[in-house]
Tab-separated table of C-alpha atoms in Angstrom:
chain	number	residue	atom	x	y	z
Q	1	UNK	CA	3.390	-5.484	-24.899
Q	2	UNK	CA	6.269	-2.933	-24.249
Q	3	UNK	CA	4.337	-1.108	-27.255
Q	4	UNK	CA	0.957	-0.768	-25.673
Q	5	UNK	CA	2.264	0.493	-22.368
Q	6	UNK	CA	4.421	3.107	-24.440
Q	7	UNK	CA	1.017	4.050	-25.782
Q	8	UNK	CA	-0.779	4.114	-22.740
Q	9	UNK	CA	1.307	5.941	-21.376
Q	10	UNK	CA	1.268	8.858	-23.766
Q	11	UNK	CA	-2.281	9.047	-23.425
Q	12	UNK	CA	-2.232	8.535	-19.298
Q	13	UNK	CA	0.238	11.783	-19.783
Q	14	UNK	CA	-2.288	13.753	-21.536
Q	15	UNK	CA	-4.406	14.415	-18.478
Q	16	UNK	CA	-1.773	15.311	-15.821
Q	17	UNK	CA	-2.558	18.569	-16.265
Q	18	UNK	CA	-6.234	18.299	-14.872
Q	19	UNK	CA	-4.822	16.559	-11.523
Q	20	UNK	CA	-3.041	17.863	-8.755
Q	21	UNK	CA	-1.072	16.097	-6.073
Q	22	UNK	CA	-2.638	15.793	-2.638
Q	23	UNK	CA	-1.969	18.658	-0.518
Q	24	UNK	CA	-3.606	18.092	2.493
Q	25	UNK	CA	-0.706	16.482	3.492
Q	26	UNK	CA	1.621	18.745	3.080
Q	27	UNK	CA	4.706	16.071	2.616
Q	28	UNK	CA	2.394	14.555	-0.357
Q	29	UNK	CA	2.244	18.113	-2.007
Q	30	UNK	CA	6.010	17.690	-2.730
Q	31	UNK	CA	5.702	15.163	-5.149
Q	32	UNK	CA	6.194	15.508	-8.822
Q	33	UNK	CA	3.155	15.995	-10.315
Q	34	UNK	CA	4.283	14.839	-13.856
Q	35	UNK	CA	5.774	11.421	-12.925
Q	36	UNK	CA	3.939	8.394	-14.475
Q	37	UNK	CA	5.146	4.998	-15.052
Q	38	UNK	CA	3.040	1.442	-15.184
Q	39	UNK	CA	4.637	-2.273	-14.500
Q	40	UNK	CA	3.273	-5.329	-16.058
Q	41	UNK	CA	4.164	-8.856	-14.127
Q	42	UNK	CA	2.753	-11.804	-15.527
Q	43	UNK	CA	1.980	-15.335	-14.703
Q	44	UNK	CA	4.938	-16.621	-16.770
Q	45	UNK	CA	7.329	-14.459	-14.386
Q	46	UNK	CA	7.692	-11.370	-17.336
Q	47	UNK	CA	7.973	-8.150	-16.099
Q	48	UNK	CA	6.943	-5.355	-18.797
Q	49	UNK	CA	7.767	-1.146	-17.698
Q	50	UNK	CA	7.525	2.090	-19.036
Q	51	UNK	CA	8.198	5.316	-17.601
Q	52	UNK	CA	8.807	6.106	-13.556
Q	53	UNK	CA	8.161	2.734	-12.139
Q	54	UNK	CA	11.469	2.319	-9.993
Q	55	UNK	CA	10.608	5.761	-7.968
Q	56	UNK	CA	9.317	5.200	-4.792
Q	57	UNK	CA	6.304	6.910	-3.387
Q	58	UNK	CA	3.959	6.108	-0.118
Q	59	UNK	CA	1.464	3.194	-0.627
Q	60	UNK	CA	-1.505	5.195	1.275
Q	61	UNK	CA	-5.382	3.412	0.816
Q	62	UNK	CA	-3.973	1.006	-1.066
Q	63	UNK	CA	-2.535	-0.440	2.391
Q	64	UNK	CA	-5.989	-1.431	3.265
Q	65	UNK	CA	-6.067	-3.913	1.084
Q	66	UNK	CA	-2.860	-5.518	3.114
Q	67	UNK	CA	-4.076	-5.074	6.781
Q	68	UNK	CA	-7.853	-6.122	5.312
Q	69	UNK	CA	-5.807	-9.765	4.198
Q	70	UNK	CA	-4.241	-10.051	7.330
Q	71	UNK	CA	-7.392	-9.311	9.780
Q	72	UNK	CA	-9.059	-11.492	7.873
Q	73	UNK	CA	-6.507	-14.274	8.254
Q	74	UNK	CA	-5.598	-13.258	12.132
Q	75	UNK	CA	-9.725	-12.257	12.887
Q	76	UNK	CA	-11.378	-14.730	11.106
Q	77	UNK	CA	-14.632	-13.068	8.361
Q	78	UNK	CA	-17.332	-12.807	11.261
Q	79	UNK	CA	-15.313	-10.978	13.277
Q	80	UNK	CA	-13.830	-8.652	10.682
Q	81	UNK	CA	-17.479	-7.856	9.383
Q	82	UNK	CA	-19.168	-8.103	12.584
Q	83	UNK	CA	-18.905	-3.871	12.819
Q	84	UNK	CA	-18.494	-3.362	9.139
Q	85	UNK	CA	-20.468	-3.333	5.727
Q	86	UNK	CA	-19.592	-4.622	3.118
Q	87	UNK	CA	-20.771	-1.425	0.743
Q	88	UNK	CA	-19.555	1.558	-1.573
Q	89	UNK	CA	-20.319	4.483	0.987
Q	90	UNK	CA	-20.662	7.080	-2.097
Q	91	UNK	CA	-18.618	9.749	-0.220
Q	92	UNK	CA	-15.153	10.423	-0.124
Q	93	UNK	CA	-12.413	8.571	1.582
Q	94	UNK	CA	-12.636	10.151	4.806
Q	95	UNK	CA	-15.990	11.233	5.077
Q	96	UNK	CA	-17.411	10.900	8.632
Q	97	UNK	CA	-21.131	12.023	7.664
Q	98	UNK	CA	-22.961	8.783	7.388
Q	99	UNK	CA	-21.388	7.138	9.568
Q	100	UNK	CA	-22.639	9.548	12.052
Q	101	UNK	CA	-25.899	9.926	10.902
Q	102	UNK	CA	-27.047	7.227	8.823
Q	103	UNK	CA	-24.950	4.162	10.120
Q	104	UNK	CA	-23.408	2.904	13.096
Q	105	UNK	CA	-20.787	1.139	11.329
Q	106	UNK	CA	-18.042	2.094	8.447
Q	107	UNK	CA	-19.916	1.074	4.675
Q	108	UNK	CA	-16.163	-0.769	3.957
Q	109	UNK	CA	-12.726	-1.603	4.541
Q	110	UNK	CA	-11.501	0.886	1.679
Q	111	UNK	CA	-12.765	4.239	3.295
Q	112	UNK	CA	-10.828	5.434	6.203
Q	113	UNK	CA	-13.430	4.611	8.916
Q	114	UNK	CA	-13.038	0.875	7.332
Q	115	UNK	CA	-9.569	0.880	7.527
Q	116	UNK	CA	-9.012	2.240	11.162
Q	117	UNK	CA	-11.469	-0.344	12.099
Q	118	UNK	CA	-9.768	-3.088	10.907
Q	119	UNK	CA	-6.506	-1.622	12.248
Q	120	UNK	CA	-7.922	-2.083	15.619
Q	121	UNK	CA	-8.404	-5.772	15.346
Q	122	UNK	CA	-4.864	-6.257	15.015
Q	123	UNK	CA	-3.665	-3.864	17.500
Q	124	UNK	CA	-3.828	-6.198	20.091
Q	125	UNK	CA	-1.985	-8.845	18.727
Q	126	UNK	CA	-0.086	-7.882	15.471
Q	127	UNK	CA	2.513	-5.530	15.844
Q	128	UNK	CA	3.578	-2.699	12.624
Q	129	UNK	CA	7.149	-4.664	12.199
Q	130	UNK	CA	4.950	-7.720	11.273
Q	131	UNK	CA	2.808	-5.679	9.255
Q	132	UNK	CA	5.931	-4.387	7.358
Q	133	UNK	CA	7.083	-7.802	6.831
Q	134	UNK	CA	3.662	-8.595	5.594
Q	135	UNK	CA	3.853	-5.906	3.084
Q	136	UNK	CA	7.830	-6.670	2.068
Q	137	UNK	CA	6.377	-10.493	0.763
Q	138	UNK	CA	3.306	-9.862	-0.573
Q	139	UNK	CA	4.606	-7.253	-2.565
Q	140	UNK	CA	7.846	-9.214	-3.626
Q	141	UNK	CA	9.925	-6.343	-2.063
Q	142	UNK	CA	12.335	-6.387	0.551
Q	143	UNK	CA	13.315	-2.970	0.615
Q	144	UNK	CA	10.349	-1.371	1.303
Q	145	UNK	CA	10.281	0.815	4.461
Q	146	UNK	CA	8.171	3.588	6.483
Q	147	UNK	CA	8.420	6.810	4.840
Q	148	UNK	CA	9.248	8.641	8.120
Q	149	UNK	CA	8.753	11.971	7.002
Q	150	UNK	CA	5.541	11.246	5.265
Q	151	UNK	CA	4.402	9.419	8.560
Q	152	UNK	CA	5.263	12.237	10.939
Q	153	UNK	CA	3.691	14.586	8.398
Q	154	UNK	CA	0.110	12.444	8.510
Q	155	UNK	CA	0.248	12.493	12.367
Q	156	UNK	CA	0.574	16.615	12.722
Q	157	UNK	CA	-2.181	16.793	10.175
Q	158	UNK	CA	-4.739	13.485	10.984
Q	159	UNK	CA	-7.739	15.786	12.613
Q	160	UNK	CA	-10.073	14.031	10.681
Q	161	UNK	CA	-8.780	10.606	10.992
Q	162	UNK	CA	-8.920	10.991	14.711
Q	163	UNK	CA	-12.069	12.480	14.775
Q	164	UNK	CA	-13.131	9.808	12.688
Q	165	UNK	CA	-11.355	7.314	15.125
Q	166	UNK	CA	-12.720	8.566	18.447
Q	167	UNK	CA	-16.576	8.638	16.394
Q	168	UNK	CA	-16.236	5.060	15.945
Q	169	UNK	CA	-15.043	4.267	19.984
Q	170	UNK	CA	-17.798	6.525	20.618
Q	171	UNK	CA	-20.120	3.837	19.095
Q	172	UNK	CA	-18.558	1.056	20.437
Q	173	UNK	CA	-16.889	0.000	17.020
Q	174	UNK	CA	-13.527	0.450	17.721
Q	175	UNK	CA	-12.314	-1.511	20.939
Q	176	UNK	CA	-8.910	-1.359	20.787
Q	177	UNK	CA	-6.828	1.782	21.906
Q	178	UNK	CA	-8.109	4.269	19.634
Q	179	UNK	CA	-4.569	6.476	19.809
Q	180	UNK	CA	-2.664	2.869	18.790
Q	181	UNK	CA	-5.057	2.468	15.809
Q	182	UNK	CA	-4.672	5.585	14.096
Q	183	UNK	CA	-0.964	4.744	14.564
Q	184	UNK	CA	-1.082	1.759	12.893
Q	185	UNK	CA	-3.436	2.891	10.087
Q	186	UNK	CA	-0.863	5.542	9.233
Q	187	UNK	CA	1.660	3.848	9.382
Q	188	UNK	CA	0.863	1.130	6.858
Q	189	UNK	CA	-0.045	4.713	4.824
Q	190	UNK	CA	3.571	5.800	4.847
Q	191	UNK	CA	5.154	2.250	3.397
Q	192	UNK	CA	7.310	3.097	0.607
Q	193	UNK	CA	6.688	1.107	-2.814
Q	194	UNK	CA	7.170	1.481	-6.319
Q	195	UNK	CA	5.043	0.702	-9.190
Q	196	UNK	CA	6.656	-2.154	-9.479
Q	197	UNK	CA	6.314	-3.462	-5.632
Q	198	UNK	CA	2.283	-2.714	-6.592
Q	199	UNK	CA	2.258	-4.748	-9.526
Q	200	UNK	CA	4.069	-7.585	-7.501
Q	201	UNK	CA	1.403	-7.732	-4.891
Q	202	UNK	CA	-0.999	-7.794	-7.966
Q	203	UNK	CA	0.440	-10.916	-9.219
Q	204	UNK	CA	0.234	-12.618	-6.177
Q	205	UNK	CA	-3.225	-11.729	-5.544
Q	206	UNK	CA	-4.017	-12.977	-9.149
Q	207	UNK	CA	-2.401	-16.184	-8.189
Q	208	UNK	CA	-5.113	-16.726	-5.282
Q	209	UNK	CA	-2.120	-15.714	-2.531
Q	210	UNK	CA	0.585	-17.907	-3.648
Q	211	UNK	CA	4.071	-17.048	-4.591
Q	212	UNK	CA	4.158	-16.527	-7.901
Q	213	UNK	CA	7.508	-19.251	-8.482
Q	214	UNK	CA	7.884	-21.150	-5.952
Q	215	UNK	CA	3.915	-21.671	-4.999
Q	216	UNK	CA	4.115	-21.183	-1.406
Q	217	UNK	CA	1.074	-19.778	0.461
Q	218	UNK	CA	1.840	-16.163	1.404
Q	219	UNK	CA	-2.573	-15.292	2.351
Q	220	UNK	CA	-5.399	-17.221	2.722
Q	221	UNK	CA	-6.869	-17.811	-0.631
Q	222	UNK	CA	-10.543	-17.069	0.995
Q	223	UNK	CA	-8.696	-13.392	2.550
Q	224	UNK	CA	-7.368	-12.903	-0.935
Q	225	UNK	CA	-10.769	-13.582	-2.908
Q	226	UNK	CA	-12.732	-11.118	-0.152
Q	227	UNK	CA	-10.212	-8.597	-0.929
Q	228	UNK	CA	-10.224	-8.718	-4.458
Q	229	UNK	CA	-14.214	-8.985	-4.803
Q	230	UNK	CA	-14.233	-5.511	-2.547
Q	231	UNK	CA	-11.704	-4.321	-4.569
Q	232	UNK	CA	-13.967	-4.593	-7.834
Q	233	UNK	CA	-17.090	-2.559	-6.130
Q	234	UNK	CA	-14.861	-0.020	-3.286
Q	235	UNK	CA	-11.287	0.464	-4.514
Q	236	UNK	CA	-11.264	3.624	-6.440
Q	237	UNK	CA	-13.327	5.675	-3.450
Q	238	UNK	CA	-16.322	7.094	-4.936
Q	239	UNK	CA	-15.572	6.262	-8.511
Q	240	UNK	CA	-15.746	2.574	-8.136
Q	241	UNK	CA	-18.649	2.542	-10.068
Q	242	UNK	CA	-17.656	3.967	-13.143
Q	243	UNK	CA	-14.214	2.702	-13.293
Q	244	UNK	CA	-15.609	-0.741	-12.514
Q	245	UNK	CA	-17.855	-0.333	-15.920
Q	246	UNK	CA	-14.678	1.617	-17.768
Q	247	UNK	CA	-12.220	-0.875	-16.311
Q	248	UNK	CA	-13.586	-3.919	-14.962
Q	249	UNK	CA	-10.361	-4.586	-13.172
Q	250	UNK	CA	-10.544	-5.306	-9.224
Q	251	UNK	CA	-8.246	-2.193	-8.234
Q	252	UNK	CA	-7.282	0.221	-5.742
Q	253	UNK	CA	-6.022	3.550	-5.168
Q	254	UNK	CA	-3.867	5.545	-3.282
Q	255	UNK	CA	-3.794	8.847	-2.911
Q	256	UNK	CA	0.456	8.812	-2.979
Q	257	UNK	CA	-0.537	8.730	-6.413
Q	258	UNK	CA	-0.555	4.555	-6.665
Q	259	UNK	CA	-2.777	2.044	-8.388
Q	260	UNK	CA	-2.860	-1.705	-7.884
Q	261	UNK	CA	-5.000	-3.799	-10.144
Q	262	UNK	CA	-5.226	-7.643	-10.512
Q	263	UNK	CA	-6.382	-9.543	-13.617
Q	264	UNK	CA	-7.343	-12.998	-12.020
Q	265	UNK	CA	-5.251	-15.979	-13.166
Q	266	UNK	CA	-3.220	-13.371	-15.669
Q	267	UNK	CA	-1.124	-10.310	-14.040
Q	268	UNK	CA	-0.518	-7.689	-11.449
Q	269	UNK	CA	-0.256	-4.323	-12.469
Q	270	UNK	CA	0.887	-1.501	-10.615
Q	271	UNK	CA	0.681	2.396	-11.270
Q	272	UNK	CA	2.200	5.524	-10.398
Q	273	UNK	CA	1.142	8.690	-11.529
Q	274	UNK	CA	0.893	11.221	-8.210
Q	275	UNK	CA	-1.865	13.732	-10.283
Q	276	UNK	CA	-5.065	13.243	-8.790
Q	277	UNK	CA	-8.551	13.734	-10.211
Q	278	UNK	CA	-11.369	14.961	-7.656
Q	279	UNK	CA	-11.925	11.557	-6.315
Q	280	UNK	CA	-8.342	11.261	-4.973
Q	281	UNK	CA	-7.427	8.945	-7.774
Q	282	UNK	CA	-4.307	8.697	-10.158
Q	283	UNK	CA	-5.951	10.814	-13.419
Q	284	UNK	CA	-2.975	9.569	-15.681
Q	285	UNK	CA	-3.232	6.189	-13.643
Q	286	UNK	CA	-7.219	5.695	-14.567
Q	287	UNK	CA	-6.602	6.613	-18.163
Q	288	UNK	CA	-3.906	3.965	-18.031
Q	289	UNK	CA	-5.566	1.557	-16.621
Q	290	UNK	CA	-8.569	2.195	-18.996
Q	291	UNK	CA	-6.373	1.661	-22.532
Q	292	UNK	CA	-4.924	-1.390	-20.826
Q	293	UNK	CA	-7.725	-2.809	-20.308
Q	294	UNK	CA	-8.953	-2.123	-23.912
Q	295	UNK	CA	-6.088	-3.424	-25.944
Q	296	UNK	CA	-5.184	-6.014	-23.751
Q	297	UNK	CA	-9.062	-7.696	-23.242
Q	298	UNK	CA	-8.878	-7.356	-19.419
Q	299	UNK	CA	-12.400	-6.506	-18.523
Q	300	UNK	CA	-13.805	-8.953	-16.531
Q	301	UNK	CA	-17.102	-8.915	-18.375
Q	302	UNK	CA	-15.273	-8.625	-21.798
Q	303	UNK	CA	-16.810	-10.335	-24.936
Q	304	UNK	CA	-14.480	-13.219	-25.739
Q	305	UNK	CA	-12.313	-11.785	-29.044
């Protein structure tokens, strides 16, 4: 095992060069470009690393996948998908355009107008230092924190995440305070992880929302499976498609530079690799994740060996 990662990651490092860190927030832009590391955490409690999976970078999108679990626990399905689809939107992250002109309500929970949604159902109820707890078990990490600087950064430069927020009050999608929302939503974006805090919240989500030792229930197993299952067709923004056929692991992106993926019943894997490609997604990461799931047989779909 230690092997293959070795090997996936000298071919993950091959296309760092095409990617560039995300620079339209400018606190993002400071990252090194040329980091790369990928943990392994299996079933059986082994942990497998190579390369920079101890540094600590912000969790971004991949938080949606977090405050989706918990709305979905708090809200119940109905009301979580009352003013939501269910949909890849086929446009970037924070694209406002259909939902302006072709739909009244955000295609998913994985885009931006998804995710600031489903921040407002918790608003009134669920406060961020729950949220952060949230984040510190199901990721098996008790140090993770708020990136301050990265959060104050997001906030001077959010114009389209506000726009996008007020668009959506405008349409009577988003109830809650609209200012409190965005607040939330970007803070959840700023939690600091490692590759290594990603690939524990893959295990658990592999082991239906249970703790992976001790078997106590940290998420609904139905929250988990919705998550996972949206994962698979809306994780990787407008390349879900592709890396679904590529891949066939339910993952997501961040645009910090992360990847979580989950191999049902098997392993959590997390990613760091801050070069992006022009979806927003980890270029080393993808090509990663790709040889992975080659050697290893982790395609969902895969042809028994």
């Amino acid at each position: 095992m230690q092997k293959i990662l070795e090997n996936a990651l000298e071919i993950g490092r091959k296309y760092i060069p095409e990617g560039e860190c995300a620079s339209y927030i400018p606190e993002l832009a400071k990252a090194d470009k040329n980091h790369l590391g990928v943990c392994i955490r299996t079933r059986g409690m082994e942990t497998f690393s190579a390369g920079d999976t101890k540094e600590r970078f912000t969790i971004q999108s991949i938080s949606k996948v977090i405050t989706l679990m918990v709305a979905l626990q708090h809200c119940g399905f109905n009301k979580v998908f009352e003013k939501m689809n269910m949909e890849p939107s086929g446009d970037a992250f924070n694209s406002l355009v259909k939902l302006d002109l072709t739909s009244d309500k955000p295609f998913n929970p994985m885009i931006n107008a998804g995710a600031i949604t489903t921040a407002g159902y918790l608003v009134p109820d669920v406060s961020f230092e729950d949220m952060l707890n949230y984040a510190r078990c199901l990721c098996l990490d008790k140090d993770i924190v708020m990136d301050e600087k990265v959060f104050r950064s997001e906030m001077d430069h959010c114009a389209r995440n506000r726009a996008i927020s007020y668009l959506l009050q405008s349409k009577g999608i988003l109830e809650s305070d609209v200012e409190k929302s965005l607040e939330l939503y970007t803070r959840m974006c700023s939690l600091s992880v490692t590759a290594e805090s990603l690939a524990g919240l893959g295990l658990v989500l592999s082991n239906g929302g249970r703790h992976p030792e001790t078997g106590e229930r940290l998420i609904d197993k139905y929250a988990v499976q919705v998550a996972k299952t949206i994962m698979l067709t809306c994780g990787m923004y407008d390349g879900s498609g592709e890396f679904a056929v590529r891949v066939g692991i339910p993952s997501k992106s961040g645009v910090g530079g992360g990847i979580l993926a989950v191999v049902e019943k098997r392993m959590g894997i997390g990613i760091y690799g801050p070069a992006l490609n022009e979806k927003g997604n980890s270029i080393g990461g993808s090509h990663v994740l790709e040889y992975l799931s080659k050697e290893l047989n982790l395609h969902m779909f895969a042809a028994e060996q």
